[in-house]
Amino acid sequence: MRANKKANINLRFNLLTVLIYLIGIVLIIRLFNLQIVHGAEYREQSNTRLTRESTLEASRGAILDKTGTTLVSSKMEFALQMYKTKVDTETLNQDILNMINVLEKYNISYVDSFPIKINPYEYTISEETLINWKKSDNLNEAITAEEAFEKFRTKYKIENTNNIEEIRKIIAIRYELSQKGYSSTKAVTIAENIPREAVAEFSESSDNFAGLNIVVEPVRTYTSGSLASHILGYASRISSEEYETRKDTYDQNDIIGKTGIESVFEEYLKGKNGTKQIDMAVDGTTTAEYISKEAIAGSDIVLTIDANLQKVTEEALKNNIQKIASGGFGKVYNANAGACVVMNVNSGEVLAMASYPDYNPEDFVGGISNENWAKYRDNTAKPLVDKAIQNSYAPGSTFKMITAIAGLESGVINTNTKINDVGQYKKYGITMNCWYYTDYHRGHGYVNVSEAIEKSCNYFFYETADRMGIDKLAQIAKYFGLGGKTGIELKGETSGVLASRETKSKNHPDDPNWNPGNTLNAAIGQGDNEFSPLQMARYISMLANGGKKISPTIIKTIRNADGSEVSKEEMKTFVKNKLGLQDEDQEDISINQANLNAVLQGMKSVTSDTGGTAYVRFKDFNISVGGKTGSAEAGDKVNAWFVGFAPFENPEIAIVVMVENGGHGNYTAEVVRDIMAEYFGMNTQNVEEDMTAKPYTQIMN
């Protein structure tokens, strides 16, 4: 038994030994075959199979209006990139010159940030920037442009040409490569929007262009020019500062949203890049390409705006401002800027939102030119500022509905209360005029709350506010969203300023105590009161919908590449975190419907009764409109407002328009009328205006 067991063990050991020897022999034969028999062949293949990963750009998501009309999209274009290869300096410089010759042959612009020009030699940057540039490149402060040029020529060992212009071109590319820090795995974009003819030439003569790679990149295109520019914003090449904080998800050649929807929803729009494997020879020429990871397109953002209504809104606002500035209403005012918001009164959806003047987002794609930047920067009307959400203005008489509701809700007046406007309100040692006294040297006489709104009687609202005090006025104004951000999904929204004890204490440390005169000013929308047109649109929408709170929004939905939609809760949380928004901290108030009806009736009289301050603009209009004019003093200017909603019986939309230095509120009512005509499908060609009607301005003594 023991002998048999020992024999079996020996047999197994011998078999294992033989197997190991056989495996060793096979490996030796295989190694001999690889290194000796086919060594030269495999070494040749190895030289042509240096593998590099390249980013496969995801197509950026589109931005659409509520009807599906594309406002922003991405088109695929060829771009020329350059990688570092193992070629010597002389070959590199010659290949760069070959590349430039092809680019110039097809009139293709390429990167050139080298700050020295030739013929004559001059620096092309400001003195302050030049000092820092010299320091960063270890150049003597006193070095001339020509001397610096020669330094770079020597640094880059450019000896393949003596033509000074060709040398300058080579330096420009070498300088860009050194600034961006290119490597064998990190490309630098040299040129974009490469035509197919140039692509073919680069491909056919690839031996002359070491390290060049043609890639397909999504390029942002704004299909409607400047339409909704402040809403859409723009996307452009990522800056070095942005790249430093986003290296994990962005390449240095990526575009990124800078303003507007493009910026706020960058994480959704960007998509997820894929990966392409590129096999190269040691001289940098490409031998094979294949996709190892597919790119996933970015999500589409669907807005609440209607592109056609947006266009009409922008045109109506622009035409109105130009008409005011040219004296089209009888007197010339230096009006050159304004804003308009159209809102669904029940949902808070923004149907159109315009700021004038606007800009063209296309100007920023690929980097804005110095000429275009100077044009925007030097324009005193500030075209890059969204005046609908980023600026706040005193509301003037458009605030009087707040004062009316506060007075009614506090009980200091009721719907039947009449106050005798004698023209001048004299109390606390001050005298404040009703506009009617200023223009006609008499008051409106006895008026109730509806009539006071119709006639915009300052005196009535002075007395009402004096009876109740500032606290109730501020409480009601806050409930209607004034003096706080609306939470719209855009950056830079102002909170505005609501006149109150707290505001005065904080904003006026030299005179922190509230006094009765402050209350009188606040009652007619002056004093510290300043609100954005968007805040005003929410306020008017809440008046029209019966006092129901709404949250303004400009996003309908977000559609992912797979067809699914992002949930409302996810969108809300994302926007809140992105914009740093806080939950609203305000009490819920139930407005008495009878009180609200009295205020709304006054607004209807503004447009429908002969004594109404906007009657002349709506007297032949086929839709019943509730409205209010406002002319608010702002230094030496008078900003013009009109706020309105329609149809009066069953409100759908609210519209707010504000023109900086527009003179008179009833001038701007024309904008609201034209937008409503478009929204309700009316023909406005036969509407005539009584140009002899006398406008009014609130004058405060």
XYZ file of C-alpha atoms in Angstrom:
701
model
C 0.000 0.000 0.000
C 2.740 2.379 0.993
C 4.821 1.428 -2.087
C 1.875 2.067 -4.438
C 1.203 5.428 -2.814
C 4.845 6.446 -3.172
C 4.863 5.377 -6.846
C 1.789 7.534 -7.556
C 3.423 10.584 -5.969
C 6.571 10.123 -8.070
C 4.497 9.751 -11.234
C 2.636 13.007 -10.552
C 5.880 14.835 -9.809
C 7.444 13.611 -13.052
C 4.402 14.610 -15.099
C 4.418 18.100 -13.524
C 8.126 18.460 -14.258
C 7.640 17.482 -17.896
C 4.721 19.929 -18.228
C 6.800 22.810 -16.842
C 9.623 22.017 -19.268
C 7.192 21.913 -22.182
C 5.682 25.303 -21.232
C 9.167 26.773 -20.915
C 10.156 25.449 -24.344
C 6.986 26.928 -25.907
C 7.678 30.329 -24.307
C 11.291 30.308 -25.483
C 10.223 29.431 -29.033
C 7.563 32.180 -28.918
C 10.053 34.732 -27.629
C 12.586 33.691 -30.312
C 9.877 34.095 -32.936
C 8.944 37.581 -31.670
C 12.447 38.950 -31.208
C 14.546 37.181 -33.847
C 12.359 35.847 -36.649
C 9.780 38.724 -36.759
C 11.623 41.282 -34.630
C 12.159 43.869 -37.350
C 8.548 43.567 -38.516
C 7.090 44.024 -35.027
C 9.429 46.896 -34.233
C 8.197 48.616 -37.370
C 4.601 48.033 -36.291
C 5.407 49.368 -32.828
C 6.694 52.577 -34.336
C 3.344 53.072 -36.038
C 1.176 52.211 -33.034
C 1.831 54.908 -30.453
C -1.632 55.263 -28.987
C -3.149 58.481 -27.709
C -6.600 59.156 -26.318
C -8.516 62.046 -27.838
C -11.686 63.641 -26.511
C -14.799 63.077 -28.581
C -16.782 66.264 -28.044
C -20.382 65.878 -26.963
C -22.849 68.033 -28.837
C -24.059 70.842 -26.580
C -27.776 70.788 -25.827
C -30.117 73.144 -27.663
C -32.272 75.906 -26.187
C -35.827 76.054 -27.512
C -38.926 78.169 -27.000
C -42.185 76.696 -25.701
C -43.362 75.811 -29.225
C -40.210 73.866 -30.047
C -38.561 76.589 -32.117
C -34.783 76.289 -31.810
C -33.151 79.449 -30.502
C -29.671 78.065 -29.838
C -28.088 74.969 -31.325
C -24.725 73.451 -32.120
C -23.383 72.746 -35.583
C -20.466 70.424 -36.148
C -17.358 71.973 -37.671
C -13.790 70.852 -38.277
C -11.053 72.219 -36.040
C -7.280 71.884 -36.291
C -5.390 70.777 -33.199
C -1.720 70.237 -32.522
C -0.049 67.639 -30.273
C 3.560 67.389 -29.180
C 5.609 64.806 -31.104
C 9.190 63.542 -31.068
C 10.297 65.473 -34.167
C 13.294 67.796 -33.888
C 12.916 71.593 -33.603
C 13.804 72.283 -37.231
C 11.156 69.849 -38.470
C 8.597 71.273 -36.041
C 9.166 74.832 -37.263
C 8.967 73.788 -40.894
C 5.786 71.778 -40.311
C 4.232 74.789 -38.576
C 5.094 76.950 -41.584
C 3.593 74.317 -43.905
C 0.436 74.335 -41.796
C 0.161 78.137 -41.871
C 0.559 78.185 -45.653
C -2.433 75.863 -46.015
C -4.523 77.870 -43.551
C -3.789 81.139 -45.356
C -4.469 79.518 -48.709
C -8.072 78.987 -47.586
C -8.297 82.311 -45.671
C -8.581 80.530 -42.332
C -7.718 82.602 -39.267
C -5.542 80.971 -36.639
C -4.473 81.701 -33.076
C -2.086 84.597 -32.626
C -1.686 86.198 -29.218
C 2.013 87.044 -29.568
C 2.139 90.735 -28.512
C 4.713 92.014 -31.021
C 4.110 93.137 -34.581
C 6.709 93.777 -37.268
C 7.212 96.410 -39.961
C 7.693 98.372 -37.752
C 8.447 96.468 -34.556
C 5.887 97.443 -31.909
C 4.275 95.975 -28.820
C 0.521 95.480 -29.215
C -0.517 95.488 -25.558
C -0.996 98.229 -22.997
C 1.912 99.517 -20.927
C 0.622 97.912 -17.731
C 0.040 94.548 -19.393
C 3.431 94.779 -21.114
C 5.244 95.107 -17.791
C 3.648 91.926 -16.480
C 4.261 90.141 -19.783
C 7.982 90.938 -19.711
C 8.221 89.674 -16.145
C 6.431 86.425 -16.954
C 8.829 85.754 -19.852
C 11.937 86.858 -17.947
C 12.614 89.798 -20.243
C 14.432 92.969 -19.266
C 12.079 95.882 -18.599
C 13.915 98.090 -21.114
C 13.963 95.538 -23.934
C 12.628 96.872 -27.238
C 10.041 95.119 -29.359
C 12.659 94.150 -31.943
C 15.024 92.824 -29.295
C 12.236 90.801 -27.673
C 11.283 89.437 -31.098
C 14.832 88.227 -31.665
C 14.845 86.656 -28.207
C 11.853 84.516 -29.138
C 13.352 83.682 -32.537
C 16.446 82.368 -30.764
C 14.416 80.631 -28.073
C 12.407 78.699 -30.662
C 15.498 78.054 -32.870
C 13.836 79.272 -36.042
C 16.493 78.739 -38.690
C 14.530 77.242 -41.553
C 13.656 80.659 -43.025
C 15.030 84.195 -43.108
C 11.725 85.749 -44.131
C 10.767 87.976 -41.193
C 7.016 87.558 -41.811
C 7.316 83.760 -41.853
C 9.377 83.900 -38.671
C 6.649 85.993 -37.020
C 4.024 83.400 -37.989
C 6.057 80.492 -36.590
C 6.681 82.392 -33.352
C 2.930 83.031 -32.980
C 2.139 79.303 -33.070
C 5.087 78.290 -30.899
C 4.117 80.975 -28.388
C 0.531 79.675 -28.265
C 1.751 76.114 -27.744
C 4.011 77.143 -24.875
C 1.289 79.274 -23.259
C -1.292 76.490 -23.394
C 1.198 73.788 -22.422
C 0.592 71.222 -25.151
C 1.901 67.638 -24.827
C 1.580 64.256 -26.500
C -1.804 63.826 -24.801
C -2.951 67.433 -24.518
C -3.814 69.239 -27.737
C -4.020 72.952 -28.449
C -6.580 74.220 -30.944
C -4.866 76.212 -33.700
C -7.803 77.037 -35.976
C -11.547 76.461 -36.195
C -14.188 76.297 -38.889
C -11.875 74.460 -41.287
C -13.434 73.925 -44.753
C -13.491 70.421 -46.208
C -11.002 71.358 -48.923
C -8.415 72.253 -46.280
C -9.210 69.081 -44.319
C -8.557 67.058 -47.460
C -5.229 68.784 -48.082
C -4.058 68.230 -44.516
C -5.050 64.570 -44.737
C -3.439 63.931 -48.129
C -0.107 65.469 -47.062
C -0.057 64.347 -43.435
C 3.706 63.707 -43.587
C 4.229 67.489 -43.800
C 2.252 68.262 -40.642
C 3.687 66.516 -37.589
C 1.333 66.357 -34.622
C -1.673 67.833 -36.433
C -5.093 66.365 -35.812
C -8.400 67.287 -37.427
C -11.302 66.981 -34.998
C -15.016 67.597 -35.281
C -16.224 70.125 -32.708
C -19.703 71.398 -31.880
C -19.856 75.155 -32.506
C -22.561 77.255 -30.849
C -24.936 79.051 -33.165
C -27.686 81.508 -32.224
C -30.284 80.966 -34.885
C -32.278 84.174 -34.343
C -29.477 86.698 -33.987
C -30.006 88.972 -31.010
C -33.490 87.639 -30.165
C -33.819 86.988 -26.415
C -30.085 87.576 -26.025
C -30.281 88.514 -22.347
C -32.281 85.380 -21.601
C -30.168 82.979 -23.641
C -26.806 84.483 -22.751
C -23.765 83.224 -24.608
C -21.130 80.504 -24.491
C -17.479 80.999 -25.335
C -14.046 79.425 -24.937
C -13.280 78.469 -21.344
C -10.940 80.909 -19.640
C -7.733 79.814 -17.907
C -9.301 80.674 -14.535
C -12.393 78.589 -15.271
C -10.286 75.717 -16.553
C -8.178 75.587 -13.397
C -11.259 74.788 -11.310
C -12.815 72.370 -13.825
C -9.912 70.250 -15.066
C -11.726 67.062 -14.127
C -14.597 67.671 -16.564
C -13.333 70.232 -19.111
C -10.547 70.491 -21.655
C -8.770 73.779 -22.284
C -10.406 73.995 -25.719
C -13.978 73.546 -24.452
C -16.685 76.178 -24.603
C -18.627 77.033 -21.476
C -21.728 79.097 -20.740
C -20.833 82.598 -19.592
C -24.194 84.311 -19.069
C -27.933 83.664 -19.187
C -29.420 80.192 -19.603
C -26.131 79.076 -21.193
C -24.405 79.659 -17.862
C -27.046 78.648 -15.325
C -27.768 75.299 -17.007
C -24.191 74.583 -18.104
C -24.170 71.234 -16.301
C -27.183 70.036 -18.324
C -26.231 71.608 -21.654
C -22.646 70.351 -21.741
C -23.272 66.647 -22.126
C -20.623 63.960 -21.577
C -17.632 63.668 -23.859
C -16.578 60.391 -25.385
C -13.121 59.013 -26.125
C -11.388 58.336 -29.415
C -8.213 56.247 -29.657
C -5.656 57.526 -32.153
C -2.715 55.436 -33.334
C 0.280 57.500 -34.412
C 3.748 57.040 -35.778
C 6.651 58.556 -33.854
C 6.735 61.470 -36.299
C 3.228 62.435 -35.262
C 1.292 61.225 -38.289
C -1.995 59.430 -37.594
C -2.195 55.787 -38.674
C -5.590 54.743 -37.296
C -8.581 56.020 -35.305
C -11.451 54.326 -33.491
C -14.065 55.302 -30.881
C -13.690 53.628 -27.504
C -16.434 55.564 -25.703
C -19.400 57.256 -27.341
C -20.217 60.878 -26.480
C -23.596 61.676 -24.908
C -25.235 64.873 -26.141
C -26.242 67.555 -23.672
C -29.832 68.070 -22.556
C -32.149 70.503 -24.330
C -33.553 73.406 -22.313
C -37.134 74.313 -23.219
C -38.105 77.856 -22.226
C -41.522 79.271 -21.383
C -41.105 82.129 -23.848
C -42.761 82.220 -27.246
C -40.231 83.244 -29.908
C -42.777 85.136 -31.981
C -44.178 87.029 -28.976
C -40.606 87.701 -27.861
C -39.838 89.235 -31.251
C -42.924 91.437 -31.138
C -42.092 92.504 -27.577
C -38.534 93.480 -28.486
C -39.634 95.388 -31.566
C -42.449 97.201 -29.734
C -40.072 98.248 -26.949
C -37.383 99.391 -29.374
C -39.823 101.335 -31.544
C -41.376 103.011 -28.508
C -38.016 104.123 -27.115
C -36.965 105.511 -30.476
C -40.315 107.280 -30.848
C -39.966 108.917 -27.429
C -36.377 109.939 -28.194
C -37.382 111.514 -31.515
C -40.269 113.522 -30.045
C -42.964 111.313 -31.505
C -45.258 112.051 -28.566
C -44.805 115.820 -28.734
C -41.689 116.317 -26.617
C -38.164 114.945 -26.951
C -36.770 112.867 -24.071
C -33.317 111.351 -24.035
C -34.654 107.793 -23.834
C -32.255 105.039 -24.882
C -32.963 102.054 -22.645
C -35.830 100.053 -21.195
C -37.319 96.675 -20.398
C -40.548 94.737 -20.822
C -41.908 91.535 -19.236
C -44.913 89.461 -20.361
C -46.140 86.935 -17.790
C -48.855 84.307 -17.475
C -50.818 85.581 -14.457
C -51.752 82.115 -13.211
C -48.542 80.135 -13.647
C -45.882 82.827 -13.404
C -44.392 81.653 -16.705
C -42.511 84.387 -18.534
C -43.846 84.480 -22.086
C -41.473 87.235 -23.253
C -38.844 89.361 -21.574
C -36.927 92.092 -23.351
C -34.134 94.467 -22.415
C -33.081 97.296 -24.712
C -30.539 97.709 -26.139
C -29.616 94.093 -26.705
C -26.540 92.356 -28.132
C -25.683 89.514 -30.482
C -24.472 86.363 -28.678
C -22.724 85.263 -31.899
C -20.186 88.037 -31.278
C -18.830 86.057 -28.327
C -18.534 82.650 -29.997
C -14.839 81.839 -30.314
C -13.902 85.034 -28.481
C -15.206 88.557 -29.028
C -13.207 90.957 -31.189
C -11.724 94.104 -29.682
C -13.958 96.178 -31.941
C -17.189 94.520 -30.796
C -16.146 94.545 -27.158
C -15.423 98.267 -27.306
C -18.826 98.807 -28.917
C -20.627 97.142 -26.030
C -18.345 98.474 -23.297
C -18.575 102.108 -24.359
C -22.337 102.171 -24.935
C -23.809 104.269 -22.105
C -27.104 102.370 -22.428
C -25.269 99.222 -21.233
C -26.488 96.614 -23.745
C -24.975 93.707 -21.796
C -27.099 94.460 -18.711
C -30.487 92.752 -18.495
C -32.597 95.671 -17.283
C -35.613 93.422 -16.770
C -33.991 91.605 -13.845
C -30.643 93.202 -13.006
C -31.709 96.834 -12.562
C -34.288 98.281 -10.187
C -36.250 101.504 -10.591
C -38.678 103.597 -8.559
C -42.152 102.415 -9.656
C -43.941 105.751 -9.316
C -47.732 105.575 -9.556
C -47.728 101.907 -10.561
C -47.176 101.260 -6.842
C -50.462 102.927 -5.862
C -52.443 99.684 -6.053
C -50.293 98.406 -3.176
C -51.098 101.518 -1.134
C -54.794 101.089 -1.950
C -54.911 97.433 -0.869
C -52.910 98.167 2.291
C -55.315 100.973 3.187
C -58.370 98.818 2.558
C -56.975 95.787 4.390
C -55.934 97.905 7.383
C -59.405 99.452 7.614
C -58.286 103.090 7.466
C -60.397 103.391 4.274
C -63.090 101.273 2.667
C -64.341 100.987 -0.890
C -66.772 103.872 -0.322
C -64.391 106.224 1.475
C -63.944 109.543 -0.340
C -61.030 111.855 0.246
C -61.123 115.464 -0.910
C -58.089 116.253 -3.078
C -57.555 120.009 -2.689
C -54.387 119.881 -4.780
C -51.730 120.338 -2.127
C -51.143 117.985 0.790
C -49.871 120.090 3.683
C -48.796 118.298 6.828
C -45.756 117.910 9.072
C -44.433 121.212 7.816
C -44.160 120.014 4.219
C -46.257 120.606 1.105
C -46.670 117.877 -1.510
C -48.567 118.468 -4.742
C -50.933 116.219 -6.593
C -49.845 116.119 -10.241
C -53.221 117.569 -11.176
C -52.531 120.665 -9.109
C -49.130 121.053 -10.751
C -50.670 120.917 -14.241
C -54.078 122.550 -13.649
C -53.744 124.403 -10.309
C -56.566 122.501 -8.677
C -57.241 119.126 -7.099
C -59.381 116.192 -8.203
C -61.972 116.895 -5.508
C -63.665 114.017 -3.708
C -62.523 110.613 -5.007
C -62.862 107.043 -3.750
C -60.169 104.385 -4.104
C -61.179 103.253 -7.609
C -61.362 106.837 -8.853
C -58.022 107.630 -7.210
C -56.379 104.838 -9.198
C -58.126 105.911 -12.405
C -56.971 109.522 -12.027
C -53.686 108.629 -10.276
C -54.516 111.045 -7.477
C -51.429 111.558 -5.316
C -53.401 113.343 -2.595
C -55.642 110.333 -1.954
C -52.671 108.033 -1.450
C -50.784 110.523 0.720
C -53.737 110.645 3.107
C -54.347 106.885 3.017
C -50.718 106.091 3.818
C -50.574 108.723 6.544
C -53.568 107.118 8.253
C -52.147 103.579 8.291
C -48.366 104.136 8.515
C -45.470 102.447 6.780
C -45.578 99.021 8.427
C -48.827 97.847 6.804
C -47.729 99.294 3.463
C -44.435 97.398 3.602
C -46.203 94.203 4.688
C -48.564 94.208 1.686
C -45.799 95.170 -0.759
C -43.664 92.293 0.486
C -46.552 89.863 0.104
C -46.796 90.850 -3.568
C -43.104 90.041 -4.002
C -41.686 93.569 -4.075
C -38.242 94.106 -2.600
C -37.152 90.476 -2.979
C -35.781 88.208 -5.678
C -38.357 86.348 -7.730
C -36.170 83.253 -8.083
C -36.110 83.440 -11.890
C -33.590 80.978 -13.344
C -31.081 83.628 -14.375
C -27.971 85.080 -12.775
C -27.626 88.596 -11.457
C -31.218 89.196 -10.347
C -31.562 92.225 -8.100
C -33.547 92.109 -4.878
C -34.689 95.674 -5.378
C -35.413 97.881 -2.380
C -38.650 98.121 -0.407
C -39.211 101.287 1.608
C -39.521 100.361 5.273
C -38.160 101.241 8.691
C -35.581 98.476 8.371
C -34.454 99.658 4.925
C -34.001 103.244 6.026
C -32.083 102.246 9.122
C -29.700 100.166 7.011
C -29.382 102.398 3.947
C -29.399 105.823 5.593
C -27.136 105.661 8.678
C -26.963 109.472 8.806
C -30.758 109.668 9.082
C -31.927 106.240 10.242
C -35.250 107.163 11.834
C -38.458 106.826 9.866
C -40.610 109.940 9.597
C -44.105 110.672 8.210
C -42.668 112.362 5.110
C -40.985 109.085 4.195
C -44.359 107.373 4.341
C -45.900 109.914 1.969
C -43.103 109.396 -0.551
C -43.347 105.598 -0.299
C -47.124 105.733 -0.861
C -46.711 106.920 -4.459
C -43.785 104.644 -5.318
C -40.928 107.004 -4.595
C -38.483 107.272 -1.696
C -36.463 104.098 -1.236
C -38.808 101.994 -3.365
C -36.997 100.439 -6.329
C -38.066 97.269 -8.096
C -37.116 95.346 -11.214
C -39.600 95.081 -14.095
C -39.794 91.324 -13.387
C -40.813 91.944 -9.769
C -43.434 94.373 -11.029
C -44.750 91.750 -13.461
C -45.226 89.271 -10.607
C -47.012 91.953 -8.566
C -49.425 92.802 -11.397
C -50.004 89.104 -12.120
C -50.954 88.538 -8.480
C -53.394 91.459 -8.624
C -54.961 89.945 -11.736
C -55.186 86.366 -10.424
C -56.970 87.312 -7.197
C -53.940 87.676 -4.940
C -52.591 84.140 -5.421
C -48.830 83.786 -4.963
C -46.838 82.738 -8.021
C -43.199 81.950 -8.650
C -41.899 83.439 -11.907
C -40.146 80.928 -14.145
C -38.609 80.901 -17.587
C -37.971 77.140 -17.815
C -40.655 74.830 -19.209
C -38.677 71.605 -19.010
C -35.268 70.005 -19.479
C -35.155 67.149 -22.013
C -32.328 64.641 -21.746
C -30.654 63.040 -24.766
C -32.525 59.764 -24.132
C -35.890 61.532 -24.311
C -36.591 61.602 -20.574
C -37.369 64.832 -18.731
C -35.816 66.218 -15.572
C -38.285 66.386 -12.709
C -39.568 69.744 -11.483
C -38.169 69.031 -8.031
C -34.696 68.319 -9.416
C -34.787 71.518 -11.480
C -35.914 73.552 -8.490
C -33.173 72.170 -6.243
C -30.532 72.634 -8.934
C -31.437 76.279 -9.593
C -31.664 77.057 -5.897
C -28.171 75.697 -5.283
C -26.685 77.187 -8.444
C -27.974 80.692 -7.750
C -27.712 80.549 -3.969
C -31.409 81.297 -3.513
C -33.075 81.304 -0.116
C -36.621 80.183 0.627
C -39.057 83.102 0.862
C -39.742 84.155 4.424
C -43.063 85.945 4.353
C -46.449 85.459 5.878
C -49.425 84.336 3.860
C -52.123 86.976 3.551
C -55.680 86.504 2.358
C -56.753 89.613 0.461
C -60.438 90.490 0.754
C -61.906 90.002 -2.713
C -64.132 93.089 -2.480
C -61.111 95.233 -1.723
C -59.177 93.695 -4.602
C -62.121 94.205 -6.971
C -62.253 97.910 -6.140
C -58.569 98.255 -7.019
C -58.965 96.286 -10.245
C -61.962 98.405 -11.232
C -59.794 101.467 -10.883
C -57.221 99.872 -13.182
C -59.909 99.172 -15.761
C -61.000 102.809 -15.653
C -57.410 103.868 -16.407
C -57.796 102.414 -19.908
C -61.553 102.579 -20.534
C -62.845 105.849 -19.016
C -62.199 109.213 -20.619
C -60.595 110.475 -17.411
C -58.187 107.516 -17.282
C -54.507 108.296 -17.674
C -54.100 105.701 -20.484
C -57.516 106.046 -22.105
C -56.018 107.589 -25.229
C -53.976 104.434 -25.902
C -56.794 101.905 -25.438
C -59.983 103.750 -26.394
C -60.379 101.739 -29.632
C -58.938 98.488 -28.319
C -61.144 95.395 -28.652
C -59.983 93.713 -25.448
C -60.792 95.055 -21.987
C -57.585 95.947 -20.171
C -56.693 96.772 -16.586
C -53.727 99.106 -16.396
C -51.819 101.833 -14.602
C -49.405 104.509 -15.743
C -46.426 105.672 -13.739
C -43.876 108.456 -14.144
C -41.143 108.168 -11.537
C -38.506 110.754 -10.814
C -34.920 109.467 -10.826
C -32.514 112.366 -10.392
C -32.875 114.595 -13.421
C -34.782 111.898 -15.317
C -38.384 110.741 -15.319
C -38.689 106.994 -15.926
C -41.910 105.937 -17.604
C -43.926 102.834 -16.611
C -47.055 101.116 -17.751
C -48.415 97.961 -16.121
C -51.443 96.098 -17.378
C -53.306 92.813 -17.677
C -55.942 91.340 -19.983
C -58.612 90.275 -20.569
C -60.016 92.139 -17.602
C -62.863 89.663 -17.002
C -60.653 86.549 -17.138
C -56.993 87.610 -17.004
C -54.389 85.595 -18.880
C -51.354 87.825 -19.182
C -49.748 90.710 -17.352
C -47.346 93.091 -19.095
C -44.953 95.567 -17.540
C -42.907 98.063 -19.539
C -40.378 100.597 -18.271
C -38.442 103.147 -20.332
C -35.536 104.981 -18.746
C -36.188 108.721 -19.048
C -39.322 107.948 -21.037
C -41.057 111.066 -19.713
C -44.659 109.919 -19.261
C -46.249 106.599 -18.376
C -48.954 106.815 -20.990
C -46.307 106.905 -23.728
C -45.199 103.389 -22.811
C -48.779 102.060 -22.778
C -48.386 101.833 -26.535
C -45.929 98.947 -26.062
C -48.401 96.994 -23.928
C -51.186 97.565 -26.443
C -49.078 96.240 -29.335
C -48.005 93.133 -27.411
C -51.565 92.363 -26.357
C -52.729 92.762 -29.937
C -50.212 90.116 -30.979
C -51.019 87.779 -28.110
C -54.770 87.922 -28.729
C -54.427 87.786 -32.531
C -55.858 91.236 -33.171
C -55.361 93.499 -36.179
C -54.023 96.818 -34.898
C -53.622 98.579 -38.220
C -56.754 100.671 -37.788
C -56.033 101.833 -34.226
C -55.645 105.615 -34.159
C -54.217 107.731 -31.370
C -55.303 111.132 -30.144
C -51.905 112.863 -30.146
C -53.417 116.006 -28.583
C -54.041 114.282 -25.250
C -52.062 115.921 -22.463
C -49.758 113.541 -20.557
C -48.863 114.013 -16.952
C -45.857 113.819 -14.685
C -45.821 113.486 -10.928
C -43.915 116.462 -9.531
C -42.783 116.309 -5.932
C -42.068 119.487 -3.987
